[in-house]
C-alpha cells in the first residue's frame, strides 16, 4: 500500500518541467534538512531533459546544496558513457557538468561492461556501500527521491512488460534482456523502487495518454504493467503529468 499518491497536472511541457524542478528542489532540501544528504536516482529517456536544464540554472541551481547530493540512476542502456543513448551522458551534459555535485558522489551505472550480470552486481555493490550506514537491518536501500518515466507500453526504468526482472525479490540491480530493444539494459528492481521515500513519475505528451490510463486502471493487487507495480510502501508517489498525457484520464 503506497503511503500517499498525489497528482499534479500541468498545462504543457514547460510548466511540467518547472513544477518538476520545484518539487526536486523541495524534496532534496527536505532530505538534506532531515538527514544531511539526499540520495536521488535519475531517470533517462527524453522527458527529463527539460527538467535537468532548469535545475542547472537559476533559480533552481542556487536553491540546492549540491554538495549534499548523491546521484545514481534508475537504469542505463548498455552503451559507453559518452554514447548519445547514455542516460548518464544526458544528465552529465544537461545538469551534472553545471552544478557542484562532488564527482565521488555521482554513481554511474557501469552498463558498458561486457558481462551484463557483472555490471549489475558491481552497481549493487556501489549502492550497498552508499547506503551501508543507513540500512541497518533493512534489506533494500531507501532512496530519498527517484524520478521515473513511463514508456508507451508501460515500462519504467528498464522494467518492461513480461520481463523476468519484474519477479526479482532479492537483487537491487538487474540486467534483463529486452526483446523489444534486442539488447540488455541495467535497471533498479521493483523492491528498490518501492522502498523509496518519494517516487516521481514525469510523463508528458499525448502519445502517453493511452498507457497512462491503462496504468491507472491496472489492478494494484496484481498489476500487469511494470509502471503500475511501482507503489512505494511507506513512501510518497507523485504523478507529474502534462495535460496532453492526462487527456484520457477520467475527469481530465
Ligand atoms: C530509459 C528510461 C525509460 C524512460 C521511458 C520514457 O532509459 O529510456 O529510463 O524508462 O523513462 O522510456 O522515455 P521518454 O521520456 O523518452 O518518453
Coordinates of C-alpha atoms and ligand atoms in Angstrom, one line a residue:
X1 CA 0.0 0.0 0.0
X2 CA 1.5 3.3 -1.0
X3 CA 1.6 5.7 1.9
X4 CA 0.3 8.5 -0.3
X5 CA -0.3 9.2 -4.0
X6 CA -0.5 12.7 -5.5
X7 CA -1.4 14.0 -8.9
X8 CA -0.1 17.3 -10.4
X9 CA -1.4 18.0 -13.9
X10 CA 0.5 20.9 -15.6
X11 CA -0.7 22.8 -18.7
X12 CA 2.2 21.9 -21.0
X13 CA 5.8 20.6 -21.1
X14 CA 7.4 23.9 -19.9
X15 CA 5.0 24.1 -17.0
X16 CA 5.6 20.4 -16.2
X17 CA 9.4 20.9 -16.2
X18 CA 9.1 23.9 -13.9
X19 CA 6.9 22.0 -11.5
X20 CA 9.3 19.1 -11.6
X21 CA 12.2 21.4 -10.8
X22 CA 10.3 23.0 -7.9
X23 CA 9.5 19.6 -6.5
X24 CA 13.0 18.3 -7.0
X25 CA 14.4 21.2 -5.0
X26 CA 11.8 20.9 -2.2
X27 CA 12.4 17.1 -1.9
X28 CA 16.2 17.5 -1.9
X29 CA 16.1 20.2 0.8
X30 CA 13.7 18.2 2.9
X31 CA 16.1 15.2 2.8
X32 CA 19.1 17.3 3.5
X33 CA 17.4 19.0 6.4
X34 CA 16.4 15.7 7.9
X35 CA 19.4 13.5 7.1
X36 CA 22.2 15.8 5.9
X37 CA 22.1 14.4 2.4
X38 CA 19.8 13.5 -0.5
X39 CA 20.3 10.3 -2.4
X40 CA 18.4 10.6 -5.8
X41 CA 18.1 8.2 -8.7
X42 CA 17.6 10.0 -12.0
X43 CA 15.6 8.7 -15.0
X44 CA 16.7 8.6 -18.6
X45 CA 14.8 9.0 -21.8
X46 CA 13.9 12.3 -23.3
X47 CA 11.3 13.7 -20.9
X48 CA 13.7 14.7 -18.1
X49 CA 15.9 16.8 -20.4
X50 CA 14.0 20.0 -19.8
X51 CA 14.0 19.3 -16.0
X52 CA 17.7 18.9 -15.9
X53 CA 18.3 22.1 -17.9
X54 CA 16.1 24.0 -15.5
X55 CA 17.9 22.6 -12.4
X56 CA 21.2 23.7 -13.9
X57 CA 20.2 27.4 -14.0
X58 CA 18.9 30.0 -11.6
X59 CA 16.8 30.0 -9.5
X60 CA 16.8 26.2 -9.0
X61 CA 20.6 25.8 -9.2
X62 CA 21.0 28.3 -6.4
X63 CA 18.3 26.6 -4.3
X64 CA 20.0 23.3 -3.7
X65 CA 23.1 22.5 -1.6
X66 CA 24.5 20.2 -4.4
X67 CA 27.4 19.1 -2.1
X68 CA 24.9 17.1 -0.2
X69 CA 23.5 15.3 -3.2
X70 CA 24.4 11.7 -4.1
X71 CA 23.3 10.9 -7.7
X72 CA 22.5 7.5 -9.0
X73 CA 20.5 6.3 -12.0
X74 CA 17.3 4.2 -12.2
X75 CA 18.5 2.5 -15.4
X76 CA 21.0 2.6 -18.2
X77 CA 21.5 1.5 -21.7
X78 CA 24.4 -0.9 -22.5
X79 CA 26.5 1.8 -24.2
X80 CA 29.6 3.8 -23.2
X81 CA 29.1 6.8 -21.0
X82 CA 29.7 9.2 -23.9
X83 CA 27.2 7.5 -26.3
X84 CA 24.3 9.5 -27.5
X85 CA 21.9 7.0 -25.9
X86 CA 23.5 7.1 -22.5
X87 CA 21.3 8.2 -19.6
X88 CA 24.4 9.2 -17.8
X89 CA 25.5 11.4 -20.7
X90 CA 22.1 13.1 -20.7
X91 CA 22.3 14.0 -17.1
X92 CA 26.0 14.9 -17.3
X93 CA 25.7 17.3 -20.2
X94 CA 22.4 19.0 -19.1
X95 CA 22.9 19.1 -15.3
X96 CA 25.9 17.5 -13.6
X97 CA 28.6 19.4 -15.5
X98 CA 26.8 22.6 -14.4
X99 CA 26.2 22.1 -10.7
X100 CA 28.8 21.3 -7.9
X101 CA 27.9 17.7 -7.0
X102 CA 31.2 16.2 -5.9
X103 CA 32.5 13.7 -8.5
X104 CA 32.8 11.0 -5.9
X105 CA 29.0 11.4 -5.2
X106 CA 28.0 10.6 -8.8
X107 CA 27.4 6.9 -9.3
X108 CA 27.3 5.9 -12.9
X109 CA 25.8 2.6 -13.8
X110 CA 28.7 0.6 -15.5
X111 CA 26.4 -0.7 -18.2
X112 CA 29.2 -0.7 -20.8
X113 CA 30.9 -3.7 -19.2
X114 CA 30.9 -6.8 -21.5
X115 CA 29.3 -9.0 -18.9
X116 CA 25.9 -7.6 -18.0
X117 CA 25.4 -9.6 -14.8
X118 CA 28.8 -8.3 -13.6
X119 CA 27.6 -4.8 -14.3
X120 CA 24.5 -5.3 -12.2
X121 CA 26.5 -6.9 -9.4
X122 CA 29.0 -4.1 -9.5
X123 CA 26.4 -1.4 -9.2
X124 CA 24.7 -3.2 -6.4
X125 CA 28.0 -3.2 -4.5
X126 CA 28.3 0.5 -5.2
X127 CA 24.8 1.1 -3.8
X128 CA 25.4 -1.2 -0.8
X129 CA 28.4 0.9 0.1
X130 CA 26.5 4.2 -0.4
X131 CA 23.6 3.0 1.8
X132 CA 25.7 1.0 4.3
X133 CA 25.2 3.0 7.4
X134 CA 21.6 4.0 6.6
X135 CA 20.3 0.5 6.1
X136 CA 20.7 -1.1 9.5
X137 CA 18.8 -4.3 9.2
X138 CA 16.8 -3.3 6.1
X139 CA 17.4 -5.5 3.0
X140 CA 16.8 -2.8 0.4
X141 CA 18.1 0.8 0.1
X142 CA 15.8 3.7 0.8
X143 CA 16.4 6.3 -1.9
X144 CA 15.2 9.7 -0.8
X145 CA 13.9 10.5 -4.3
X146 CA 13.5 8.5 -7.5
X147 CA 12.4 10.1 -10.8
X148 CA 10.8 7.8 -13.3
X149 CA 9.5 8.0 -16.8
X150 CA 6.7 5.9 -18.5
X151 CA 7.2 4.0 -21.7
X152 CA 4.4 3.7 -24.2
X153 CA 4.0 0.0 -23.4
X154 CA 4.0 0.6 -19.7
X155 CA 7.7 0.1 -18.8
X156 CA 9.5 2.2 -16.3
X157 CA 13.3 2.4 -15.7
X158 CA 14.2 -0.7 -17.8
X159 CA 11.5 -3.0 -16.4
X160 CA 9.5 -4.0 -19.5
X161 CA 6.2 -6.0 -19.6
X162 CA 6.9 -9.7 -19.3
X163 CA 10.5 -9.2 -18.0
X164 CA 11.8 -11.8 -15.6
X165 CA 13.3 -8.8 -13.7
X166 CA 9.8 -7.9 -12.6
X167 CA 9.8 -11.0 -10.4
X168 CA 13.1 -10.1 -8.7
X169 CA 12.7 -10.1 -4.9
X170 CA 16.3 -10.0 -3.7
X171 CA 18.7 -8.2 -6.0
X172 CA 18.8 -4.4 -6.1
X173 CA 20.0 -4.2 -9.7
X174 CA 19.2 -6.5 -12.7
X175 CA 20.4 -6.8 -16.3
X176 CA 17.4 -8.0 -18.2
X177 CA 17.5 -8.8 -22.0
X178 CA 14.8 -6.6 -23.5
X179 CA 13.2 -8.3 -26.6
X180 CA 11.8 -5.1 -27.9
X181 CA 15.2 -3.4 -27.9
X182 CA 17.2 -6.5 -28.9
X183 CA 19.6 -5.6 -26.1
X184 CA 20.3 -5.8 -22.4
X185 CA 19.6 -2.9 -20.0
X186 CA 20.7 -2.3 -16.4
X187 CA 17.9 -1.4 -14.0
X188 CA 16.9 -0.9 -10.4
X189 CA 14.5 -3.6 -9.4
X190 CA 10.9 -3.1 -8.1
X191 CA 11.8 -3.7 -4.4
X192 CA 14.2 -0.8 -4.6
X193 CA 11.7 1.5 -6.3
X194 CA 9.1 0.5 -3.8
X195 CA 11.3 1.2 -0.8
X196 CA 11.9 4.8 -1.8
X197 CA 10.8 7.8 0.3
X198 CA 9.5 9.5 -2.8
X199 CA 8.9 8.4 -6.3
X200 CA 8.0 10.9 -9.1
X201 CA 6.7 9.8 -12.4
X202 CA 7.3 12.5 -15.0
X203 CA 5.1 12.0 -18.0
X204 CA 4.4 14.3 -21.0
X205 CA 2.8 14.2 -24.4
X206 CA -0.4 12.9 -26.0
X207 CA 1.4 9.7 -27.0
X208 CA 1.4 8.7 -23.3
X209 CA -2.3 9.3 -22.7
X210 CA -3.4 5.7 -23.6
X211 CA -0.8 4.0 -21.5
X212 CA -1.2 6.3 -18.6
X213 CA -4.9 5.5 -18.5
X214 CA -4.1 1.8 -18.6
X215 CA -1.5 2.1 -15.8
X216 CA -4.0 3.9 -13.6
X217 CA -6.7 1.2 -14.3
X218 CA -4.3 -1.7 -13.7
X219 CA -5.4 -3.7 -10.6
X220 CA -2.9 -2.8 -7.8
X221 CA -3.0 -6.3 -6.2
X222 CA -1.8 -7.9 -9.4
X223 CA -0.6 -5.3 -11.9
X224 CA 0.1 -6.3 -15.5
X225 CA 2.1 -3.2 -16.3
X226 CA 5.5 -2.5 -14.8
X227 CA 4.8 1.1 -14.0
X228 CA 1.6 0.1 -12.2
X229 CA 3.7 -2.1 -9.9
X230 CA 5.5 1.0 -8.6
X231 CA 3.8 1.7 -5.2
X232 CA 6.4 2.9 -2.7
X233 CA 5.4 1.2 0.6
X234 CA 5.6 3.9 3.3
X235 CA 6.6 6.4 0.6
X236 CA 5.0 9.2 -1.5
X237 CA 4.1 8.6 -5.1
X238 CA 3.7 11.7 -7.3
X239 CA 2.4 11.6 -10.8
X240 CA 3.7 14.7 -12.5
X241 CA 2.0 14.9 -15.9
X242 CA 1.1 17.4 -18.6
X243 CA -2.5 17.9 -19.8
X244 CA -1.8 16.1 -23.1
X245 CA -0.7 12.9 -21.2
X246 CA -3.6 13.2 -18.8
X247 CA -6.2 13.7 -21.6
X248 CA -7.5 10.2 -21.4
X249 CA -8.0 10.1 -17.7
X250 CA -11.5 10.4 -16.2
X251 CA -12.3 13.9 -15.4
X252 CA -9.3 15.2 -17.4
Ligands
LIG1 C1 15.2 4.9 -20.5 C2 14.3 5.4 -19.4 C3 12.9 4.9 -19.6 C4 12.1 6.2 -20.0 C5 10.8 5.9 -20.6 C6 10.2 7.2 -21.1 O1 16.3 4.6 -20.2 O2 14.7 5.1 -21.6 O3 14.7 5.1 -18.2 O4 12.3 4.2 -18.6 O5 11.9 6.9 -18.7 O6 11.1 5.0 -21.8 O7 11.1 7.7 -22.1 P1 10.8 9.2 -22.7 O8 10.9 10.2 -21.6 O9 11.8 9.3 -23.8 O10 9.3 9.1 -23.2

